[in-house]
Every structure is written in structure tokens, then in C-alpha cells.
Short mmCIF file of C-alpha atoms (C1' of nucleotides) in Angstrom, two decimals:
data_model
loop_
_atom_site.label_atom_id
_atom_site.label_comp_id
_atom_site.label_asym_id
_atom_site.label_seq_id
_atom_site.Cartn_x
_atom_site.Cartn_y
_atom_site.Cartn_z
CA MET D 1 5.63 -4.21 16.17
CA ALA D 2 6.83 -4.48 12.58
CA HIS D 3 6.67 -1.21 10.69
CA TYR D 4 6.19 -0.15 7.08
CA LEU D 5 6.37 2.98 4.96
CA PRO D 6 3.01 4.73 4.33
CA LEU D 7 3.95 5.59 0.74
CA HIS D 8 0.48 6.57 -0.35
CA ASP D 9 -3.22 6.51 0.45
CA TRP D 10 -5.19 3.39 -0.51
CA ASN D 11 -8.50 5.15 -0.87
CA VAL D 12 -8.29 5.57 -4.63
CA SER D 13 -10.33 4.87 -7.74
CA PRO D 14 -9.27 2.24 -10.28
CA THR D 15 -7.98 4.98 -12.58
CA GLU D 16 -5.92 6.52 -9.79
CA ALA D 17 -4.66 3.07 -8.83
CA VAL D 18 -3.22 2.54 -12.31
CA ALA D 19 -1.60 5.99 -12.19
CA LEU D 20 -0.03 5.08 -8.82
CA GLN D 21 1.37 1.86 -10.27
CA GLN D 22 2.93 3.80 -13.17
CA GLN D 23 4.48 6.17 -10.69
CA LEU D 24 5.78 3.52 -8.29
CA ARG D 25 7.20 1.00 -10.77
CA SER D 26 10.49 2.87 -11.22
CA GLN D 27 11.31 2.36 -7.53
CA ILE D 28 11.27 -1.45 -7.76
CA ARG D 29 14.72 -3.04 -7.57
CA ILE D 30 15.35 -6.53 -8.90
CA GLU D 31 18.70 -7.58 -7.45
CA PRO D 32 20.36 -10.32 -5.38
CA LEU D 33 19.49 -10.52 -1.69
CA ALA D 34 21.57 -8.20 0.48
CA GLU D 35 21.62 -10.61 3.42
CA PRO D 36 21.09 -14.39 3.69
CA PRO D 37 17.52 -14.77 5.07
CA LYS D 38 16.70 -16.71 8.22
CA THR D 39 12.95 -16.14 8.29
CA ILE D 40 10.25 -16.03 5.63
CA ALA D 41 6.61 -14.95 5.83
CA GLY D 42 3.55 -16.01 3.89
CA CYS D 43 0.42 -13.83 3.49
CA ASP D 44 -3.16 -14.37 2.44
CA ILE D 45 -6.69 -13.06 2.82
CA SER D 46 -10.04 -14.83 2.89
CA PHE D 47 -13.61 -13.58 2.73
CA ASN D 48 -17.19 -14.68 2.30
CA LYS D 49 -18.50 -14.18 -1.20
CA PHE D 50 -20.38 -10.89 -1.69
CA GLU D 51 -19.20 -9.55 1.67
CA GLU D 52 -16.96 -6.57 2.44
CA THR D 53 -15.31 -8.16 5.46
CA VAL D 54 -11.91 -9.70 4.81
CA TYR D 55 -9.72 -11.84 7.04
CA ALA D 56 -6.01 -11.18 6.53
CA GLY D 57 -3.11 -13.08 7.99
CA ILE D 58 0.65 -13.48 7.97
CA VAL D 59 2.64 -16.49 9.16
CA VAL D 60 6.36 -16.29 9.84
CA LEU D 61 8.55 -19.38 9.64
CA ARG D 62 12.20 -20.24 10.09
CA LEU D 63 13.69 -21.05 6.71
CA ASP D 64 15.89 -23.88 7.97
CA THR D 65 13.24 -25.93 9.80
CA LEU D 66 10.05 -24.36 8.38
CA GLU D 67 8.82 -24.11 11.94
CA THR D 68 6.12 -21.47 12.44
CA ILE D 69 7.46 -18.82 14.82
CA GLU D 70 4.75 -16.20 14.69
CA GLU D 71 1.26 -15.53 13.30
CA ALA D 72 -0.86 -12.42 13.04
CA GLY D 73 -4.41 -12.03 11.80
CA VAL D 74 -6.91 -9.21 11.45
CA VAL D 75 -10.57 -8.81 10.52
CA SER D 76 -10.90 -5.83 8.26
CA THR D 77 -12.79 -4.51 5.27
CA ALA D 78 -11.81 -4.18 1.61
CA PRO D 79 -13.40 -1.14 -0.06
CA PHE D 80 -11.65 -1.99 -3.34
CA PRO D 81 -13.05 -4.78 -5.56
CA TYR D 82 -11.00 -7.47 -7.22
CA ILE D 83 -9.87 -6.19 -10.61
CA PRO D 84 -7.23 -8.12 -12.57
CA GLY D 85 -4.04 -6.05 -12.41
CA LEU D 86 -5.16 -4.15 -9.30
CA LEU D 87 -5.16 -6.96 -6.73
CA SER D 88 -2.77 -5.09 -4.43
CA PHE D 89 -5.30 -2.34 -3.82
CA ARG D 90 -7.74 -4.89 -2.48
CA GLU D 91 -5.34 -6.99 -0.39
CA ILE D 92 -2.40 -4.91 0.82
CA PRO D 93 -4.28 -2.55 3.17
CA SER D 94 -5.50 -5.34 5.45
CA LEU D 95 -2.21 -7.23 5.15
CA LEU D 96 -0.39 -4.14 6.43
CA GLN D 97 -2.65 -4.19 9.48
CA ALA D 98 -1.61 -7.77 10.15
CA TRP D 99 2.03 -6.86 9.49
CA ALA D 100 1.86 -4.16 12.15
CA LYS D 101 0.96 -6.80 14.71
CA LEU D 102 4.12 -8.83 14.12
CA SER D 103 6.89 -8.58 16.70
CA ILE D 104 9.31 -10.12 14.19
CA GLU D 105 10.29 -8.37 10.96
CA PRO D 106 10.57 -11.26 8.44
CA ASP D 107 13.68 -11.30 6.25
CA VAL D 108 11.71 -12.07 3.10
CA VAL D 109 8.00 -12.15 2.30
CA MET D 110 6.16 -14.47 -0.10
CA PHE D 111 2.83 -13.46 -1.66
CA ASP D 112 0.00 -15.45 -3.14
CA GLY D 113 0.09 -13.67 -6.51
CA HIS D 114 2.73 -12.07 -8.73
CA GLY D 115 5.66 -9.70 -8.39
CA ILE D 116 6.85 -8.18 -11.69
CA ALA D 117 4.91 -10.77 -13.73
CA HIS D 118 2.29 -8.07 -14.13
CA PRO D 119 1.18 -5.90 -17.08
CA ARG D 120 2.87 -2.85 -15.51
CA ARG D 121 5.54 -4.88 -13.67
CA ILE D 122 4.11 -4.10 -10.26
CA GLY D 123 2.01 -6.95 -8.94
CA ILE D 124 1.09 -7.34 -5.27
CA ALA D 125 4.52 -8.66 -4.22
CA SER D 126 6.37 -5.74 -5.82
CA HIS D 127 3.94 -3.14 -4.52
CA ALA D 128 4.06 -4.53 -0.98
CA GLY D 129 7.83 -4.74 -1.17
CA LEU D 130 8.03 -0.98 -1.53
CA PHE D 131 5.87 -0.47 1.57
CA LEU D 132 7.68 -3.09 3.63
CA ASN D 133 11.07 -2.05 2.28
CA ARG D 134 12.40 -5.60 2.26
CA PRO D 135 12.72 -8.57 -0.12
CA THR D 136 9.41 -9.87 -1.47
CA PHE D 137 8.36 -12.22 -4.25
CA GLY D 138 5.21 -13.74 -5.65
CA CYS D 139 4.26 -17.40 -5.99
CA GLY D 140 0.95 -17.66 -7.78
CA LYS D 141 -1.21 -20.55 -8.90
CA SER D 142 -2.05 -19.13 -12.32
CA VAL D 143 -0.80 -16.62 -14.88
CA LEU D 144 -1.88 -12.99 -15.22
CA VAL D 145 0.37 -12.10 -18.17
CA GLY D 146 3.17 -13.87 -20.01
CA LYS D 147 3.77 -17.08 -21.91
CA PHE D 148 5.82 -20.11 -20.98
CA GLU D 149 6.81 -23.52 -22.23
CA GLU D 150 5.77 -26.45 -20.08
CA PRO D 151 8.69 -27.20 -17.74
CA ALA D 152 10.04 -30.77 -17.44
CA PRO D 153 7.92 -33.00 -15.13
CA GLU D 154 10.51 -33.26 -12.37
CA ARG D 155 10.38 -31.12 -9.24
CA GLY D 156 12.81 -28.23 -9.52
CA SER D 157 12.61 -27.79 -13.28
CA TRP D 158 11.34 -24.47 -14.54
CA SER D 159 10.93 -22.42 -17.68
CA PRO D 160 10.86 -18.65 -18.06
CA MET D 161 7.65 -16.66 -18.29
CA MET D 162 8.02 -14.18 -21.15
CA HIS D 163 6.17 -10.94 -21.72
CA TYR D 164 7.14 -8.54 -24.49
CA ARG D 165 10.55 -10.18 -24.84
CA GLU D 166 11.25 -9.84 -21.13
CA VAL D 167 11.74 -12.64 -18.59
CA ILE D 168 9.24 -11.74 -15.88
CA GLY D 169 9.17 -14.92 -13.83
CA ALA D 170 9.24 -18.71 -13.95
CA ALA D 171 6.82 -21.60 -14.23
CA LEU D 172 8.28 -23.79 -11.48
CA ARG D 173 7.54 -27.43 -10.76
CA THR D 174 7.40 -27.91 -6.98
CA LYS D 175 6.36 -31.58 -7.20
CA ASN D 176 6.88 -34.25 -9.83
CA LYS D 177 4.19 -34.29 -12.48
CA VAL D 178 2.10 -31.63 -10.78
CA ASN D 179 1.11 -28.32 -12.34
CA PRO D 180 3.75 -25.63 -11.86
CA VAL D 181 3.44 -22.53 -9.69
CA PHE D 182 4.42 -19.13 -11.06
CA VAL D 183 7.27 -17.39 -9.32
CA SER D 184 8.38 -13.81 -9.91
CA PRO D 185 10.56 -11.36 -7.98
CA GLY D 186 8.77 -8.57 -6.18
CA HIS D 187 11.40 -6.19 -4.82
CA LEU D 188 14.99 -6.41 -3.52
CA ILE D 189 15.40 -9.99 -4.77
CA ASP D 190 16.12 -11.73 -8.09
CA LEU D 191 14.30 -14.54 -9.90
CA GLU D 192 16.87 -17.25 -9.13
CA THR D 193 16.67 -16.56 -5.40
CA ALA D 194 12.87 -16.48 -5.46
CA ILE D 195 12.86 -19.90 -7.15
CA SER D 196 15.37 -21.28 -4.67
CA LEU D 197 13.38 -20.04 -1.68
CA THR D 198 10.16 -21.49 -3.08
CA LEU D 199 11.79 -24.91 -3.38
CA GLN D 200 13.24 -24.58 0.12
CA CYS D 201 9.74 -24.10 1.48
CA ASP D 202 8.66 -27.65 0.62
CA GLY D 203 6.94 -29.02 3.72
CA GLY D 204 8.05 -32.62 3.39
CA ARG D 205 11.53 -31.67 2.19
CA ASN D 206 12.53 -32.55 -1.35
CA GLY D 207 9.18 -32.93 -2.95
CA THR D 208 7.18 -34.88 -0.40
CA GLY D 209 5.25 -31.77 0.53
CA TYR D 210 2.49 -29.92 -1.29
CA ARG D 211 2.36 -28.04 -4.56
CA LEU D 212 2.10 -24.70 -2.74
CA PRO D 213 4.98 -23.60 -0.51
CA GLU D 214 4.47 -23.74 3.26
CA PRO D 215 4.34 -20.00 3.99
CA THR D 216 1.39 -19.59 1.63
CA ARG D 217 -0.34 -22.78 2.79
CA ARG D 218 -0.11 -21.82 6.44
CA ALA D 219 -1.29 -18.29 5.82
CA HIS D 220 -4.20 -19.73 3.84
CA ASN D 221 -5.11 -22.07 6.70
CA LEU D 222 -4.83 -19.25 9.20
CA VAL D 223 -7.19 -16.84 7.43
CA ASN D 224 -9.73 -19.55 6.68
CA ALA D 225 -9.80 -20.59 10.34
CA LEU D 226 -10.19 -16.92 11.21
CA ARG D 227 -13.13 -16.54 8.82
CA LYS D 228 -14.85 -19.61 10.19
CA GLY D 229 -14.46 -18.37 13.74
CA GLU D 230 -12.20 -21.27 14.64
CA ARG D 231 -9.55 -18.80 15.67
CA ALA D 232 -9.37 -15.28 17.10
CA SER D 233 -7.59 -12.38 15.42
CA THR D 234 -4.54 -11.91 17.60
CA VAL D 235 -4.62 -8.57 19.41
"C1'" DG M 1 -12.74 -4.86 -32.24
"C1'" DC M 2 -12.37 -9.39 -29.57
"C1'" DG M 3 -10.68 -12.19 -25.78
"C1'" DA M 4 -7.87 -12.71 -21.39
"C1'" DC M 5 -7.80 -11.53 -16.89
"C1'" DA M 6 -3.24 -12.88 -9.94
"C1'" DG M 7 -7.05 -13.51 -5.76
"C1'" DA O 1 -11.51 -15.92 -3.96
"C1'" DT O 2 -15.91 -18.84 -2.62
"C1'" DC O 3 -19.58 -22.62 -3.21
"C1'" DT O 4 -19.06 -28.35 -2.84
"C1'" DT O 5 -19.03 -34.66 -4.06
"C1'" DG O 6 -17.44 -37.52 -6.34
"C1'" DT O 7 -13.97 -39.26 -9.04
"C1'" DC O 8 -9.86 -40.19 -12.17
"C1'" DG O 9 -4.96 -41.45 -11.83
"C1'" DC O 10 -0.47 -42.72 -9.80
#
DNA sequence: GCGACAG
DNA sequence: ATCTTGTCGC
């Protein structure tokens, strides 16, 4: 069973959540990877509109072949609502439950959202990185904060996301002439590596895959199947 | 004060 | 995020 550090309670109010982010941000380390990764995990949650029940899942794949080597899903409940800037308080609790079911401890974890490309520099990927104590990064479909110039139309090109004069992430083209995804380091990784890993997770290899990287796509498929009862939440 | 606002 | 069919473009 994969483990994590119970750094703090998740039963907090929005005001307390912001205070926790302010307190935790200083612990986030943006630096090169300590070890070359062999496995990568993707996470996601799904739910029925207006319902408390959430379906969380994590898929682990080999980085070299992108073969899925493990999956874990849970049916849980999210007491916290979605509030821009506080997404981690809604999603991380149930994702940690799924994480605990893994027999493999992934070398790096990709999140559907942002890392430091956040108003207080602690988006879901950074926050989760502190709990998991391993490299994490975010790959989101839209921007929360920051400005960027449109990157060149070819896959692989990217432009920096700027916020208050700081480079917080990158608008990265994963397919030719397709809208970019937004990559930002979470914890224990740097932007260049996060970009490289995102490009490595192209399903068809070299641009023949989808806009979203495989870890995220598979996690998304897993939780949706879970929600629709097409799959059981692994025990 | 007025908008913007990850999933 | 979720609810949903067709449709524009390469």
C-alpha cells in the first residue's frame, strides 16, 4: 500500500484553507528530479452534478511504453465545494484514499490542474506533492492565473506563463495546431522536466496521440466508468 | 469597484 | 466538472 504524510486535517473552512496554503507554500521545492523516473501516475475525480459523491482514481503507467501497470479507484464524498484557488481541498482527500490502495509508489504524479501556476503558488499538484513527498506537476486544460503568448503551432513548442513577473508554467502544444495545455511544476521537479514528461506521455508517440497526456486521459476514463457503474472500485 | 476564476 | 447533437475544418 502506498503511503503519504498526513500533514493536516482537510475538514476546514475556505478561510482556513487559504491560511493553510499560505503556511504550506514555503515547503514547496522546485528543483530537478532526484532520480530518473520509470513510472508516472495520472489522477482525476468525477461526480454527478449537484451530488456529494465523488469517484476518484489513479492510473499508473510505465514511462517507456505507457503501458498501464496499476489502477485504483474509490467512491467517496467531497464535503468541500469547488472554489477557484481551493480545488485541492475538494479533490485531494479522495485521491489520497485511492493512493493508499496502490501497491506501487509512482515515481512522479501528474494532476489535472495546476502546480505553482496558482495565485498563492500552491495549486493541487504542489499541495499533493507535499503529502505524497514525491515529484508532482500539473497539466491543466485552462488557465487559473497568468498570461502567455500563443506558442508556435507545432507540437513541442511552448511559451512561458507569467504572473507578477514570475515564470509559473508553460502553455505547451502537445499536438500540431491544437490548443495548448498548461504545465507547471508541483513539487520536487522543475518546469523543463514537467514539459518533457508531458510530451513523453503522448499515446501515439510523437504527436499522433491526443491533446491530453495519457496518465490524465486514463484516469479520466477510469473515474467515469466508475461513476457509471461500468467498473467496481478496487478493494 | 469591476471582472476573472484549475475542476 | 456535468448535461448533450450536430457540425466546422483539416
